[in-house]
Short mmCIF file of C-alpha atoms in Angstrom, two decimals:
data_model
loop_
_atom_site.label_atom_id
_atom_site.label_comp_id
_atom_site.label_asym_id
_atom_site.label_seq_id
_atom_site.Cartn_x
_atom_site.Cartn_y
_atom_site.Cartn_z
CA UNK A 722 -3.17 12.11 -16.41
CA UNK A 723 -3.51 9.63 -13.83
CA UNK A 724 -0.68 8.68 -12.08
CA UNK A 725 0.36 5.44 -11.19
CA UNK A 726 1.55 4.54 -7.68
CA UNK A 727 3.30 1.57 -6.41
CA UNK A 728 3.05 0.63 -2.75
CA UNK A 729 5.38 -1.47 -0.78
CA UNK A 730 4.36 -3.14 2.27
CA UNK A 731 5.68 -4.85 4.71
CA UNK A 732 3.45 -7.23 6.98
CA UNK A 733 -0.23 -6.27 8.37
CA UNK A 734 0.40 -4.66 11.90
CA UNK A 735 2.85 -1.92 13.60
CA UNK A 736 5.20 -4.26 16.21
CA UNK A 737 5.65 -6.56 13.18
CA UNK A 738 4.32 -5.19 10.18
CA UNK A 739 3.29 -1.88 7.96
CA UNK A 740 1.34 0.31 9.72
CA UNK A 741 -2.03 -0.44 9.12
CA UNK A 742 -3.29 3.20 9.69
CA UNK A 743 -0.61 4.32 7.97
CA UNK A 744 -1.38 2.18 5.05
CA UNK A 745 -5.10 3.40 5.40
CA UNK A 746 -3.96 7.26 5.49
CA UNK A 747 -1.97 6.87 2.03
CA UNK A 748 -4.61 5.09 0.25
CA UNK A 749 -7.39 7.37 1.53
CA UNK A 750 -5.20 10.19 0.29
CA UNK A 751 -3.64 8.62 -3.22
CA UNK A 752 -7.90 7.64 -3.52
CA UNK A 753 -8.46 11.35 -3.17
CA UNK A 754 -6.54 12.75 -5.61
CA UNK A 755 -7.94 10.33 -8.59
CA UNK A 756 -4.49 8.04 -8.53
CA UNK A 757 -4.01 4.68 -9.60
CA UNK A 758 -2.75 2.43 -6.91
CA UNK A 759 -0.97 -1.25 -6.75
CA UNK A 760 0.78 -3.07 -3.65
CA UNK A 761 3.81 -4.61 -3.34
CA UNK A 762 5.39 -6.79 -0.68
CA UNK A 763 8.04 -9.51 -0.51
CA UNK A 764 7.41 -13.14 -0.61
CA UNK A 765 9.19 -13.86 2.34
CA UNK A 766 9.16 -14.44 5.51
CA UNK A 767 8.77 -11.98 8.84
CA UNK A 768 11.47 -12.24 11.18
CA UNK A 769 8.81 -12.97 13.54
CA UNK A 770 5.20 -12.36 14.53
CA UNK A 771 4.21 -10.57 17.54
CA UNK A 772 1.21 -10.37 19.49
CA UNK A 773 -0.13 -7.44 19.63
CA UNK A 774 -1.83 -7.39 22.60
CA UNK A 775 1.34 -8.25 24.82
CA UNK A 776 3.83 -6.49 22.70
CA UNK A 777 5.65 -10.33 23.48
CA UNK A 778 6.69 -12.61 19.67
CA UNK A 779 5.69 -16.06 19.82
CA UNK A 780 7.03 -19.03 18.09
CA UNK A 781 4.39 -18.08 14.97
CA UNK A 782 5.45 -18.11 11.03
CA UNK A 783 3.91 -15.82 9.13
CA UNK A 784 4.50 -14.77 5.61
CA UNK A 785 5.25 -11.08 4.62
CA UNK A 786 3.12 -10.80 1.42
CA UNK A 787 -0.07 -12.73 2.60
CA UNK A 788 -0.20 -10.74 5.42
CA UNK A 789 0.86 -7.55 3.29
CA UNK A 790 -2.56 -8.57 1.61
CA UNK A 791 -4.26 -8.57 4.48
CA UNK A 792 -4.29 -4.53 3.94
CA UNK A 793 -4.30 -4.77 0.37
CA UNK A 794 -7.84 -6.55 0.50
CA UNK A 795 -6.28 -9.75 -1.03
CA UNK A 796 -5.08 -7.66 -4.57
CA UNK A 797 -0.61 -7.43 -3.60
CA UNK A 798 1.60 -8.32 -5.77
CA UNK A 799 5.20 -9.68 -5.51
CA UNK A 800 7.53 -7.35 -4.82
CA UNK A 801 9.62 -9.15 -7.31
CA UNK A 802 7.00 -8.05 -9.95
CA UNK A 803 7.33 -4.74 -9.39
CA UNK A 804 8.37 -3.05 -12.77
CA UNK A 805 9.46 0.40 -12.24
CA UNK A 806 8.63 1.83 -16.15
CA UNK A 807 4.41 0.98 -15.56
CA UNK A 808 4.82 3.43 -11.84
CA UNK A 809 5.10 6.91 -11.32
CA UNK A 810 6.10 7.00 -8.31
CA UNK A 811 6.62 4.79 -5.26
CA UNK A 812 5.65 5.32 -1.46
CA UNK A 813 6.41 3.09 1.61
CA UNK A 814 4.31 3.70 4.36
CA UNK A 815 6.24 2.73 8.22
CA UNK A 816 6.16 0.16 11.23
CA UNK A 817 8.36 -2.15 13.04
CA UNK A 818 7.57 -4.21 9.87
CA UNK A 819 10.22 -1.88 7.91
CA UNK A 820 12.72 -2.13 10.11
CA UNK A 821 12.33 -6.25 10.46
CA UNK A 822 11.12 -6.93 7.20
CA UNK A 823 12.02 -4.95 4.62
CA UNK A 824 15.15 -3.94 6.76
CA UNK A 825 17.85 -5.25 9.67
CA UNK A 826 17.21 -2.09 11.40
CA UNK A 827 15.65 -3.47 14.36
CA UNK A 828 18.22 -5.85 15.10
CA UNK A 829 21.10 -4.03 13.98
CA UNK A 830 21.44 -0.24 14.16
CA UNK A 831 22.89 1.87 12.92
CA UNK A 832 24.84 -0.97 10.84
CA UNK A 833 21.87 -2.21 9.32
CA UNK A 834 21.52 -3.53 5.58
CA UNK A 835 18.01 -2.91 3.42
CA UNK A 836 16.94 -6.16 2.03
CA UNK A 837 17.99 -6.01 -1.80
CA UNK A 838 14.60 -6.75 -3.37
CA UNK A 839 13.73 -3.34 -1.53
CA UNK A 840 17.28 -0.64 -2.38
CA UNK A 841 17.57 -2.06 -5.56
CA UNK A 842 13.78 -0.50 -6.03
CA UNK A 843 14.53 2.66 -4.40
CA UNK A 844 17.67 2.70 -6.64
CA UNK A 845 15.99 2.65 -8.99
CA UNK A 846 13.01 4.59 -8.83
CA UNK A 847 15.87 7.24 -7.79
CA UNK A 848 18.16 6.75 -11.12
CA UNK A 849 15.30 7.38 -13.37
CA UNK A 850 13.94 10.63 -11.73
CA UNK A 851 10.28 9.39 -10.09
CA UNK A 852 9.44 10.63 -6.52
CA UNK A 853 9.50 8.76 -3.96
CA UNK A 854 7.89 9.14 -0.24
CA UNK A 855 8.36 7.18 3.17
CA UNK A 856 6.67 8.01 6.31
CA UNK A 857 7.75 6.71 10.34
CA UNK A 858 10.78 4.71 10.80
CA UNK A 859 10.60 4.05 6.90
CA UNK A 860 13.42 7.31 5.75
CA UNK A 861 15.61 4.89 7.33
CA UNK A 862 15.52 3.40 4.15
CA UNK A 863 16.05 5.53 1.99
CA UNK A 864 19.16 6.67 4.05
CA UNK A 865 20.75 3.85 3.18
CA UNK A 866 19.98 3.15 -0.14
CA UNK A 867 20.31 6.84 -0.99
CA UNK A 868 23.33 9.01 0.84
CA UNK A 869 23.54 12.01 1.69
CA UNK A 870 19.79 12.70 1.39
CA UNK A 871 17.42 14.73 3.01
CA UNK A 872 14.82 13.17 5.14
CA UNK A 873 12.75 13.78 8.55
CA UNK A 874 11.62 11.66 11.05
CA UNK A 875 10.46 13.85 13.25
CA UNK A 876 12.50 15.68 15.93
CA UNK A 877 16.01 14.79 16.66
CA UNK A 878 14.85 15.76 20.71
CA UNK A 879 13.35 12.86 22.71
CA UNK A 880 10.52 13.23 24.85
CA UNK A 881 7.14 11.74 25.89
CA UNK A 882 5.82 13.33 22.12
CA UNK A 883 8.84 12.12 20.20
CA UNK A 884 9.77 9.10 22.04
CA UNK A 885 11.96 7.83 18.81
CA UNK A 886 14.09 11.14 18.22
CA UNK A 887 17.55 9.10 18.26
CA UNK A 888 17.12 7.94 15.33
CA UNK A 889 17.40 11.35 13.59
CA UNK A 890 20.37 11.43 15.55
CA UNK A 891 21.56 8.57 13.90
CA UNK A 892 20.74 9.60 10.31
CA UNK A 893 23.02 12.09 10.85
CA UNK A 894 25.53 10.03 11.65
CA UNK A 895 25.12 8.16 9.23
CA UNK A 896 25.75 11.23 6.65
CA UNK A 897 22.11 12.28 5.95
CA UNK A 898 20.51 15.87 6.72
CA UNK A 899 17.82 15.43 9.01
CA UNK A 900 14.91 18.50 9.64
CA UNK A 901 13.07 18.73 12.26
CA UNK A 902 9.32 18.49 11.65
CA UNK A 903 6.74 18.29 13.03
CA UNK A 904 3.56 15.71 12.63
CA UNK A 905 1.78 17.75 9.98
CA UNK A 906 4.39 18.28 8.38
CA UNK A 907 7.11 17.46 5.34
CA UNK A 908 10.73 17.68 3.78
CA UNK A 909 10.84 17.96 0.11
CA UNK A 910 14.48 16.89 -0.70
CA UNK A 911 14.33 18.39 -4.09
CA UNK A 912 17.29 16.91 -5.75
CA UNK A 913 16.70 12.93 -4.69
CA UNK A 914 12.58 14.02 -5.04
CA UNK A 915 12.28 12.05 -1.63
CA UNK A 916 9.57 13.16 0.43
CA UNK A 917 8.95 12.11 3.98
CA UNK A 918 7.29 13.09 7.27
CA UNK A 919 7.24 11.22 10.73
CA UNK A 920 3.52 10.12 11.02
CA UNK A 921 3.54 7.44 14.44
CA UNK A 922 7.43 9.08 15.48
CA UNK A 923 5.48 11.09 16.57
CA UNK A 924 3.18 9.60 19.79
CA UNK A 925 0.40 12.17 18.54
CA UNK A 926 -3.25 11.35 17.74
CA UNK A 927 -4.48 9.70 14.51
CA UNK A 928 -6.03 12.40 13.13
CA UNK A 929 -2.17 14.53 13.45
CA UNK A 930 -1.52 11.76 11.27
CA UNK A 931 -3.58 11.45 8.53
CA UNK A 932 -3.42 14.97 7.58
CA UNK A 933 0.63 14.64 7.96
CA UNK A 934 0.57 11.53 5.90
CA UNK A 935 -2.14 13.64 3.27
CA UNK A 936 0.60 16.14 2.97
CA UNK A 937 3.18 13.79 2.16
CA UNK A 938 1.31 12.62 -0.45
CA UNK A 939 0.05 15.92 -1.92
CA UNK A 940 4.14 16.59 -1.83
CA UNK A 941 5.03 13.50 -4.07
CA UNK A 942 2.22 13.94 -6.92
CA UNK A 943 3.60 17.49 -7.64
CA UNK A 944 6.97 16.12 -7.87
CA UNK A 945 5.54 12.88 -10.33
#
């Protein structure tokens, strides 16, 4: 039976939207597994637009849905149209758009909130027993929406390879169980049907991130 998977995007580009390589990896692995995919994004303005050459914000304004269409090759729908009953699972790739457009983690840190539409969807999939997969920074969405869940964002000891390890500590402070995993590994929270992997939370070669996302997709489809 063909599985139908919903993917939530947060724009286009690592510094202000979805991490493109992570989204592409998700799409490739789902395609290889024979899954059917539909992409969604909120029809809202981005928190800001970042010049990706300089890594600095600009005065430009962009829309999250319109930017996400770049990744989706135009085939993306407004997040409000996502009908949970039509899908077997939900995937949210990472990128700073998760922390800026799907939540305010980038601004408020530990005191962050998740965008209401996004939180409602995560809880909705969870309540009907449908699995979720999140990579890179996106597990912070689950940490808020599903209190006490088990996740990984990689390692909790900061170093050159793991520059964002403080995130793991914060997840623990929020009441989640953080499980240290390497970039090619995932953690499966069986109780909550939640699969997470670090992706570019690790300063790793792109093929290692690609492979880790592949493991995430494989484990997600086992639960779907």
